[in-house]
mmCIF file of C-alpha atoms in Angstrom:
data_model
loop_
_atom_site.group_PDB
_atom_site.id
_atom_site.type_symbol
_atom_site.label_atom_id
_atom_site.label_comp_id
_atom_site.label_asym_id
_atom_site.label_seq_id
_atom_site.Cartn_x
_atom_site.Cartn_y
_atom_site.Cartn_z
ATOM 1 C CA VAL B 1447 188.179 -45.695 194.587
ATOM 2 C CA ALA B 1448 185.769 -43.966 192.613
ATOM 3 C CA PRO B 1449 187.473 -40.808 191.425
ATOM 4 C CA VAL B 1450 186.386 -37.461 193.338
ATOM 5 C CA ASP B 1451 185.162 -34.245 191.206
ATOM 6 C CA LEU B 1452 187.170 -31.405 192.771
ATOM 7 C CA ALA B 1453 184.752 -28.985 190.538
ATOM 8 C CA ALA B 1454 182.133 -30.550 192.174
ATOM 9 C CA ILE B 1455 182.851 -30.134 195.315
ATOM 10 C CA LEU B 1456 184.368 -26.340 195.137
ATOM 11 C CA THR B 1457 180.810 -25.704 193.958
ATOM 12 C CA THR B 1458 178.566 -27.055 195.755
ATOM 13 C CA GLY B 1459 180.602 -26.513 199.192
ATOM 14 C CA GLU B 1460 180.158 -29.892 200.169
ATOM 15 C CA GLN B 1461 183.404 -32.203 202.324
ATOM 16 C CA GLN B 1462 184.107 -35.234 200.960
ATOM 17 C CA SER B 1463 185.386 -38.557 201.935
ATOM 18 C CA ARG B 1464 186.705 -41.551 200.662
ATOM 19 C CA GLU B 1465 188.560 -44.937 201.660
ATOM 20 C CA ILE B 1466 191.725 -45.635 199.707
ATOM 21 C CA MET B 1467 193.892 -49.017 200.050
ATOM 22 C CA LEU B 1468 197.786 -48.824 199.956
ATOM 23 C CA GLN B 1469 198.622 -51.905 198.987
ATOM 24 C CA PRO B 1470 201.367 -54.489 199.344
ATOM 25 C CA HIS B 1471 201.434 -53.559 203.355
ATOM 26 C CA LYS B 1472 197.578 -53.162 203.335
ATOM 27 C CA GLN B 1473 197.446 -49.689 204.567
ATOM 28 C CA LEU B 1474 193.576 -48.020 204.714
ATOM 29 C CA ILE B 1475 193.990 -44.083 204.048
ATOM 30 C CA VAL B 1476 190.881 -42.358 204.764
ATOM 31 C CA ALA B 1477 191.036 -38.898 202.378
ATOM 32 C CA SER B 1478 189.142 -35.660 203.163
ATOM 33 C CA TYR B 1479 188.133 -33.355 200.432
ATOM 34 C CA VAL B 1480 187.310 -29.614 201.897
ATOM 35 C CA PRO B 1481 186.430 -26.746 199.929
ATOM 36 C CA PHE B 1482 187.930 -23.643 201.192
ATOM 37 C CA HIS B 1483 187.629 -19.690 199.715
ATOM 38 C CA THR B 1484 190.172 -17.012 201.224
ATOM 39 C CA GLN B 1485 189.874 -13.744 200.340
ATOM 40 C CA GLU B 1486 193.558 -11.513 200.133
ATOM 41 C CA GLU B 1487 194.391 -9.181 202.618
ATOM 42 C CA PHE B 1488 193.667 -5.767 201.859
ATOM 43 C CA THR B 1489 191.664 -6.369 198.489
ATOM 44 C CA ASP B 1490 187.505 -6.793 198.755
ATOM 45 C CA THR B 1491 187.663 -8.227 195.026
ATOM 46 C CA ASP B 1492 190.247 -11.151 195.359
ATOM 47 C CA PHE B 1493 189.808 -14.142 196.183
ATOM 48 C CA SER B 1494 191.624 -18.040 195.981
ATOM 49 C CA SER B 1495 189.939 -21.551 196.278
ATOM 50 C CA GLY B 1496 190.574 -24.677 196.131
ATOM 51 C CA VAL B 1497 190.401 -28.169 198.094
ATOM 52 C CA LEU B 1498 192.118 -28.940 201.423
ATOM 53 C CA ILE B 1499 192.835 -32.898 201.223
ATOM 54 C CA VAL B 1500 193.485 -34.453 204.895
ATOM 55 C CA LEU B 1501 194.976 -38.290 204.867
ATOM 56 C CA HIS B 1502 193.827 -39.565 207.769
ATOM 57 C CA ASP B 1503 196.096 -43.472 208.709
ATOM 58 C CA ILE B 1504 193.488 -45.702 210.607
ATOM 59 C CA THR B 1505 194.468 -49.122 209.726
ATOM 60 C CA LYS B 1506 195.494 -49.801 212.861
ATOM 61 C CA GLU B 1507 191.525 -48.650 214.500
ATOM 62 C CA ARG B 1508 190.414 -50.598 212.428
ATOM 63 C CA GLU B 1509 191.786 -53.534 213.044
ATOM 64 C CA LEU B 1510 191.038 -53.158 216.371
ATOM 65 C CA ILE B 1511 187.335 -53.318 215.867
ATOM 66 C CA ARG B 1512 188.099 -56.294 213.676
ATOM 67 C CA ILE B 1513 190.188 -57.938 217.085
ATOM 68 C CA GLN B 1514 186.871 -56.493 219.425
ATOM 69 C CA GLN B 1515 184.286 -58.140 216.741
ATOM 70 C CA GLU B 1516 186.481 -61.567 216.641
ATOM 71 C CA PHE B 1517 186.499 -61.614 220.531
ATOM 72 C CA VAL B 1518 182.819 -60.878 221.014
ATOM 73 C CA ALA B 1519 182.161 -63.895 218.465
ATOM 74 C CA ASN B 1520 184.575 -66.031 219.707
ATOM 75 C CA VAL B 1521 183.392 -65.515 223.724
ATOM 76 C CA SER B 1522 179.887 -66.369 221.842
ATOM 77 C CA HIS B 1523 180.808 -69.307 220.560
ATOM 78 C CA GLU B 1524 183.037 -70.871 223.548
ATOM 79 C CA LEU B 1525 180.019 -70.309 225.582
ATOM 80 C CA ARG B 1526 177.103 -71.020 223.714
ATOM 81 C CA THR B 1527 178.442 -75.119 223.655
ATOM 82 C CA PRO B 1528 177.842 -75.336 227.477
ATOM 83 C CA LEU B 1529 175.729 -73.622 228.139
ATOM 84 C CA THR B 1530 173.166 -75.166 224.630
ATOM 85 C CA THR B 1531 174.506 -78.816 226.657
ATOM 86 C CA MET B 1532 173.558 -77.720 230.245
ATOM 87 C CA LYS B 1533 170.288 -76.202 229.041
ATOM 88 C CA SER B 1534 169.248 -79.217 227.187
ATOM 89 C CA TYR B 1535 170.703 -82.031 229.966
ATOM 90 C CA THR B 1536 168.848 -80.138 233.019
ATOM 91 C CA GLU B 1537 165.465 -80.531 230.847
ATOM 92 C CA THR B 1538 165.986 -83.606 230.308
ATOM 93 C CA LEU B 1539 166.400 -84.052 234.030
ATOM 94 C CA LEU B 1540 163.695 -82.656 234.412
ATOM 95 C CA GLY B 1541 161.298 -84.241 232.408
ATOM 96 C CA GLY B 1542 162.138 -87.517 234.612
ATOM 97 C CA ALA B 1543 165.401 -88.785 233.276
ATOM 98 C CA MET B 1544 166.706 -87.651 237.948
ATOM 99 C CA TYR B 1545 164.508 -90.773 238.710
ATOM 100 C CA GLU B 1546 167.009 -92.228 236.287
ATOM 101 C CA PRO B 1547 170.040 -93.113 238.252
ATOM 102 C CA GLU B 1548 173.176 -94.264 235.551
ATOM 103 C CA THR B 1549 171.457 -91.204 233.051
ATOM 104 C CA CYS B 1550 170.830 -88.852 236.295
ATOM 105 C CA LEU B 1551 174.783 -89.789 237.496
ATOM 106 C CA SER B 1552 176.388 -89.447 233.369
ATOM 107 C CA PHE B 1553 174.111 -86.226 232.873
ATOM 108 C CA LEU B 1554 175.407 -84.368 236.112
ATOM 109 C CA SER B 1555 178.798 -85.556 235.121
ATOM 110 C CA THR B 1556 178.639 -84.058 232.164
ATOM 111 C CA MET B 1557 177.219 -80.572 233.312
ATOM 112 C CA GLU B 1558 180.159 -80.940 235.929
ATOM 113 C CA LYS B 1559 182.420 -80.947 233.298
ATOM 114 C CA GLU B 1560 180.649 -77.698 230.973
ATOM 115 C CA THR B 1561 181.108 -76.085 233.951
ATOM 116 C CA GLU B 1562 184.396 -76.159 234.729
ATOM 117 C CA ARG B 1563 185.132 -75.456 230.904
ATOM 118 C CA MET B 1564 182.991 -72.278 231.540
ATOM 119 C CA VAL B 1565 185.076 -71.123 234.737
ATOM 120 C CA ARG B 1566 188.241 -71.558 233.002
ATOM 121 C CA LEU B 1567 187.236 -69.181 230.306
ATOM 122 C CA VAL B 1568 186.287 -66.350 232.650
ATOM 123 C CA LYS B 1569 189.586 -66.940 234.362
ATOM 124 C CA ASP B 1570 191.616 -67.000 231.556
ATOM 125 C CA LEU B 1571 189.606 -64.057 229.665
ATOM 126 C CA LEU B 1572 189.890 -62.036 233.598
ATOM 127 C CA ALA B 1573 193.336 -62.509 233.938
ATOM 128 C CA LEU B 1574 193.724 -61.243 229.270
ATOM 129 C CA SER B 1575 192.000 -58.296 230.372
ATOM 130 C CA GLN B 1576 194.239 -57.147 233.422
ATOM 131 C CA LEU B 1577 196.969 -58.098 231.259
ATOM 132 C CA ASP B 1578 195.519 -55.780 228.642
ATOM 133 C CA TYR B 1579 194.702 -53.224 230.738
ATOM 134 C CA ARG B 1580 198.384 -53.048 233.571
ATOM 135 C CA GLN B 1581 196.277 -54.060 235.991
ATOM 136 C CA VAL B 1582 198.389 -57.205 237.531
ATOM 137 C CA ALA B 1583 199.541 -56.752 240.770
ATOM 138 C CA TRP B 1584 203.307 -58.222 239.965
ATOM 139 C CA ARG B 1585 205.236 -60.010 242.722
ATOM 140 C CA LYS B 1586 208.467 -59.942 241.309
ATOM 141 C CA GLU B 1587 211.686 -61.230 243.505
ATOM 142 C CA ARG B 1588 214.689 -62.658 242.830
ATOM 143 C CA MET B 1589 214.301 -66.623 243.236
ATOM 144 C CA PRO B 1590 215.882 -69.521 242.118
ATOM 145 C CA LEU B 1591 214.427 -70.618 238.636
ATOM 146 C CA HIS B 1592 215.399 -74.004 238.755
ATOM 147 C CA GLU B 1593 213.773 -74.921 241.979
ATOM 148 C CA LEU B 1594 210.711 -73.587 240.417
ATOM 149 C CA VAL B 1595 210.737 -75.735 236.648
ATOM 150 C CA THR B 1596 211.588 -78.912 238.715
ATOM 151 C CA GLU B 1597 209.046 -78.122 240.905
ATOM 152 C CA VAL B 1598 206.406 -77.898 237.908
ATOM 153 C CA VAL B 1599 207.384 -81.213 236.040
ATOM 154 C CA ASN B 1600 207.280 -82.869 239.497
ATOM 155 C CA GLU B 1601 203.852 -81.776 239.673
ATOM 156 C CA LEU B 1602 202.546 -82.914 236.473
ATOM 157 C CA ARG B 1603 204.592 -85.968 236.494
ATOM 158 C CA VAL B 1604 202.181 -86.944 239.675
ATOM 159 C CA LYS B 1605 198.907 -85.113 238.103
ATOM 160 C CA PHE B 1606 200.064 -87.438 234.265
ATOM 161 C CA GLY B 1607 201.172 -90.492 236.831
ATOM 162 C CA GLN B 1608 198.910 -92.976 235.074
ATOM 163 C CA GLU B 1609 199.716 -92.003 231.206
ATOM 164 C CA ARG B 1610 203.193 -93.718 230.470
ATOM 165 C CA ARG B 1611 205.557 -90.856 229.274
ATOM 166 C CA THR B 1612 209.547 -90.210 229.457
ATOM 167 C CA VAL B 1613 209.930 -87.245 231.282
ATOM 168 C CA THR B 1614 213.418 -85.834 230.932
ATOM 169 C CA ILE B 1615 214.667 -82.270 232.598
ATOM 170 C CA THR B 1616 217.976 -81.470 232.450
ATOM 171 C CA LEU B 1617 219.628 -78.414 234.347
ATOM 172 C CA PRO B 1618 222.465 -76.576 234.696
ATOM 173 C CA ALA B 1619 225.240 -76.916 236.862
ATOM 174 C CA GLU B 1620 225.030 -73.781 238.556
ATOM 175 C CA PRO B 1621 222.365 -72.303 239.961
ATOM 176 C CA VAL B 1622 219.745 -70.283 238.209
ATOM 177 C CA TRP B 1623 218.677 -66.635 240.316
ATOM 178 C CA LEU B 1624 216.019 -64.670 237.952
ATOM 179 C CA CYS B 1625 213.742 -61.321 239.327
ATOM 180 C CA PHE B 1626 210.117 -63.027 238.454
ATOM 181 C CA ASP B 1627 206.664 -62.905 239.660
ATOM 182 C CA ARG B 1628 206.648 -66.729 241.030
ATOM 183 C CA ASP B 1629 203.043 -68.067 240.182
ATOM 184 C CA LYS B 1630 202.852 -66.209 237.001
ATOM 185 C CA ILE B 1631 206.208 -67.707 235.543
ATOM 186 C CA LYS B 1632 204.815 -70.839 237.409
ATOM 187 C CA GLN B 1633 201.219 -70.438 235.568
ATOM 188 C CA VAL B 1634 203.761 -70.190 232.118
ATOM 189 C CA LEU B 1635 205.552 -73.605 233.026
ATOM 190 C CA ILE B 1636 202.298 -75.731 233.569
ATOM 191 C CA ASN B 1637 200.661 -74.396 230.679
ATOM 192 C CA ILE B 1638 203.671 -75.174 228.155
ATOM 193 C CA ILE B 1639 204.444 -78.624 230.255
ATOM 194 C CA GLN B 1640 201.238 -79.437 230.607
ATOM 195 C CA ASN B 1641 199.614 -78.728 226.116
ATOM 196 C CA ALA B 1642 202.988 -80.928 225.647
ATOM 197 C CA PHE B 1643 201.845 -84.222 228.131
ATOM 198 C CA LYS B 1644 198.539 -83.711 226.466
ATOM 199 C CA TYR B 1645 199.101 -83.925 222.890
ATOM 200 C CA THR B 1646 202.645 -86.406 223.727
ATOM 201 C CA ALA B 1647 201.320 -90.558 223.215
ATOM 202 C CA ALA B 1648 201.874 -92.779 225.488
ATOM 203 C CA GLU B 1649 205.238 -94.189 225.524
ATOM 204 C CA GLY B 1650 206.154 -90.685 224.404
ATOM 205 C CA THR B 1651 209.210 -88.858 225.738
ATOM 206 C CA ILE B 1652 209.440 -85.234 227.133
ATOM 207 C CA GLY B 1653 212.254 -83.068 227.717
ATOM 208 C CA VAL B 1654 212.180 -79.991 229.681
ATOM 209 C CA LYS B 1655 215.635 -78.450 229.177
ATOM 210 C CA LEU B 1656 217.040 -75.150 231.387
ATOM 211 C CA THR B 1657 220.006 -73.527 230.381
ATOM 212 C CA ALA B 1658 221.682 -69.910 231.398
ATOM 213 C CA ASP B 1659 224.246 -67.594 230.334
ATOM 214 C CA GLU B 1660 225.723 -64.251 230.920
ATOM 215 C CA GLN B 1661 222.282 -62.751 229.847
ATOM 216 C CA THR B 1662 219.041 -65.472 229.717
ATOM 217 C CA ALA B 1663 218.233 -68.216 230.757
ATOM 218 C CA ARG B 1664 216.139 -70.330 228.605
ATOM 219 C CA ILE B 1665 213.886 -72.921 229.068
ATOM 220 C CA ILE B 1666 212.985 -75.261 226.026
ATOM 221 C CA VAL B 1667 210.323 -77.485 226.282
ATOM 222 C CA SER B 1668 210.521 -80.687 223.710
ATOM 223 C CA ASP B 1669 207.766 -83.673 222.765
ATOM 224 C CA ASP B 1670 207.808 -85.930 219.952
ATOM 225 C CA GLY B 1671 204.264 -85.454 219.911
ATOM 226 C CA ILE B 1672 201.312 -85.318 217.153
ATOM 227 C CA GLY B 1673 202.778 -81.528 215.722
ATOM 228 C CA ILE B 1674 201.225 -79.000 214.543
ATOM 229 C CA PRO B 1675 200.965 -78.886 210.866
ATOM 230 C CA PRO B 1676 203.120 -75.077 209.032
ATOM 231 C CA GLU B 1677 199.863 -73.199 207.991
ATOM 232 C CA ASP B 1678 198.853 -73.459 211.947
ATOM 233 C CA VAL B 1679 202.511 -72.564 213.811
ATOM 234 C CA LYS B 1680 202.263 -69.012 213.216
ATOM 235 C CA ARG B 1681 199.200 -68.572 214.777
ATOM 236 C CA VAL B 1682 199.142 -70.816 217.604
ATOM 237 C CA PHE B 1683 199.643 -67.356 219.979
ATOM 238 C CA ASP B 1684 196.205 -65.695 218.636
ATOM 239 C CA ARG B 1685 193.615 -65.583 220.785
ATOM 240 C CA PHE B 1686 190.660 -68.637 220.818
ATOM 241 C CA TYR B 1687 192.946 -70.775 218.116
ATOM 242 C CA ARG B 1688 193.263 -73.938 218.275
ATOM 243 C CA VAL B 1689 195.068 -76.292 216.030
ATOM 244 C CA ASP B 1690 193.098 -79.337 216.789
ATOM 245 C CA LYS B 1691 189.516 -77.756 217.919
ATOM 246 C CA ALA B 1692 187.741 -80.740 219.271
ATOM 247 C CA ARG B 1693 190.562 -82.643 220.369
ATOM 248 C CA SER B 1694 191.250 -79.366 222.777
ATOM 249 C CA ARG B 1695 188.149 -79.192 223.968
ATOM 250 C CA ASP B 1696 187.776 -82.499 225.012
ATOM 251 C CA PHE B 1697 191.292 -81.617 226.916
ATOM 252 C CA GLY B 1698 189.586 -78.784 228.510
ATOM 253 C CA GLY B 1699 191.465 -75.752 226.845
ATOM 254 C CA THR B 1700 189.993 -72.263 226.041
ATOM 255 C CA GLY B 1701 192.084 -71.587 223.457
ATOM 256 C CA LEU B 1702 193.919 -68.432 225.863
ATOM 257 C CA GLY B 1703 196.465 -70.635 227.630
ATOM 258 C CA LEU B 1704 199.235 -69.950 224.973
ATOM 259 C CA SER B 1705 198.307 -66.275 224.858
ATOM 260 C CA ILE B 1706 198.283 -65.628 228.698
ATOM 261 C CA ALA B 1707 201.422 -66.789 228.412
ATOM 262 C CA ARG B 1708 203.501 -64.808 225.699
ATOM 263 C CA GLU B 1709 201.562 -61.703 227.705
ATOM 264 C CA ILE B 1710 202.842 -63.035 231.019
ATOM 265 C CA VAL B 1711 206.548 -63.861 229.639
ATOM 266 C CA GLU B 1712 206.853 -60.401 227.308
ATOM 267 C CA ALA B 1713 205.599 -58.567 230.766
ATOM 268 C CA HIS B 1714 209.048 -60.125 232.570
ATOM 269 C CA GLY B 1715 211.263 -58.441 228.815
ATOM 270 C CA GLY B 1716 211.364 -61.717 228.122
ATOM 271 C CA SER B 1717 210.392 -64.029 224.495
ATOM 272 C CA ILE B 1718 208.419 -67.156 223.729
ATOM 273 C CA ALA B 1719 208.831 -68.721 220.065
ATOM 274 C CA LEU B 1720 207.449 -72.184 219.192
ATOM 275 C CA SER B 1721 209.085 -74.356 216.415
ATOM 276 C CA SER B 1722 206.592 -77.817 215.565
ATOM 277 C CA GLU B 1723 206.553 -80.617 212.658
ATOM 278 C CA ALA B 1724 203.516 -82.488 212.124
ATOM 279 C CA ASP B 1725 203.828 -86.346 213.688
ATOM 280 C CA ILE B 1726 207.697 -85.328 214.406
ATOM 281 C CA GLY B 1727 206.833 -83.162 217.890
ATOM 282 C CA THR B 1728 207.179 -79.241 218.854
ATOM 283 C CA GLU B 1729 209.694 -77.533 220.794
ATOM 284 C CA VAL B 1730 208.691 -74.422 223.049
ATOM 285 C CA GLN B 1731 211.267 -71.917 223.741
ATOM 286 C CA ILE B 1732 210.832 -69.512 227.138
ATOM 287 C CA THR B 1733 213.869 -66.605 227.352
ATOM 288 C CA LEU B 1734 213.824 -64.510 230.140
ATOM 289 C CA PRO B 1735 216.467 -61.518 230.872
ATOM 290 C CA LEU B 1736 218.900 -62.617 233.469
ATOM 291 C CA ALA B 1737 218.859 -59.210 236.275
ATOM 292 C CA GLY B 1738 221.770 -57.467 236.294
ATOM 293 C CA ASP B 1739 222.550 -55.718 239.762
ATOM 294 C CA GLU B 1740 220.448 -52.727 238.498
ATOM 295 C CA GLY B 1741 217.988 -54.967 237.815
ATOM 296 C CA VAL B 1742 218.525 -57.580 241.276
ATOM 297 C CA TRP B 1743 218.772 -54.100 243.070
ATOM 298 C CA ALA B 1744 215.476 -53.035 241.588
ATOM 299 C CA CYS B 1745 213.528 -56.115 242.136
ATOM 300 C CA GLU B 1746 214.425 -56.405 246.459
ATOM 301 C CA ASN B 1747 213.836 -52.757 246.641
ATOM 302 C CA GLY B 1748 209.851 -52.148 245.459
ATOM 303 C CA SER B 1749 209.860 -53.677 242.426
ATOM 304 C CA LYS B 1750 206.149 -55.043 242.893
ATOM 305 C CA GLN B 1751 203.983 -53.022 240.162
#
């Protein structure tokens, strides 16, 4: 940072500012240097002069700007690929390929997939926007969590029925009752368990386990799939982040699923964590608080937000 000439500031009367990076936490500070002159009370001749230094921490503001710019760039990139594909395929069809049945069918099938991908992206963006700006209409009720876990596992077994996987589900002996938004938590479970299906090879194993103690319920989803490299584990909940970008796009992923899952779980007062090793497997643990007497009363007496 260039040094500040305080004498020059007093002479010219011009305000100056400098950006200062404080290590090791990379805290960004704006230092504003403002000259001032004051006249002593009861006299016309005695003056005092100086430079007022104002420090303003703009670390969060700059980080917010960076995130916004990155978000816009990511959305533009995600939309550009399918739009470019659809434009080129449309031009080819109009150029005469529509009269070739096999080519026409192939192109239309690809265009349908790209359209579905953009629809998923827009829906995920809308969901994140609503969560960010607290515009979600929560419908929290006291319900059996174990029944929802079983329902999601059975639905995905049917969906991935032709892909050979061994899926086990472990439930506690006693029913687990929780105050939660059924649709939102179901969305979280579908996302997590579906990822386990997608990234586990044929003949692989997926385990879904529900446990509960006096204070919390835990849903643990584990697999012996391809796993995630250590350098990527800490970023998997970042928006638009994909470990294997090409493969994720092949599966129709938007890179927003885990971000949405974290937002929903945290809105329920819970937490979500992921641990993984490449070529060994992945484990996702969702922790949700059990509602005590006060929580049950609030849930059943109009806690819908």
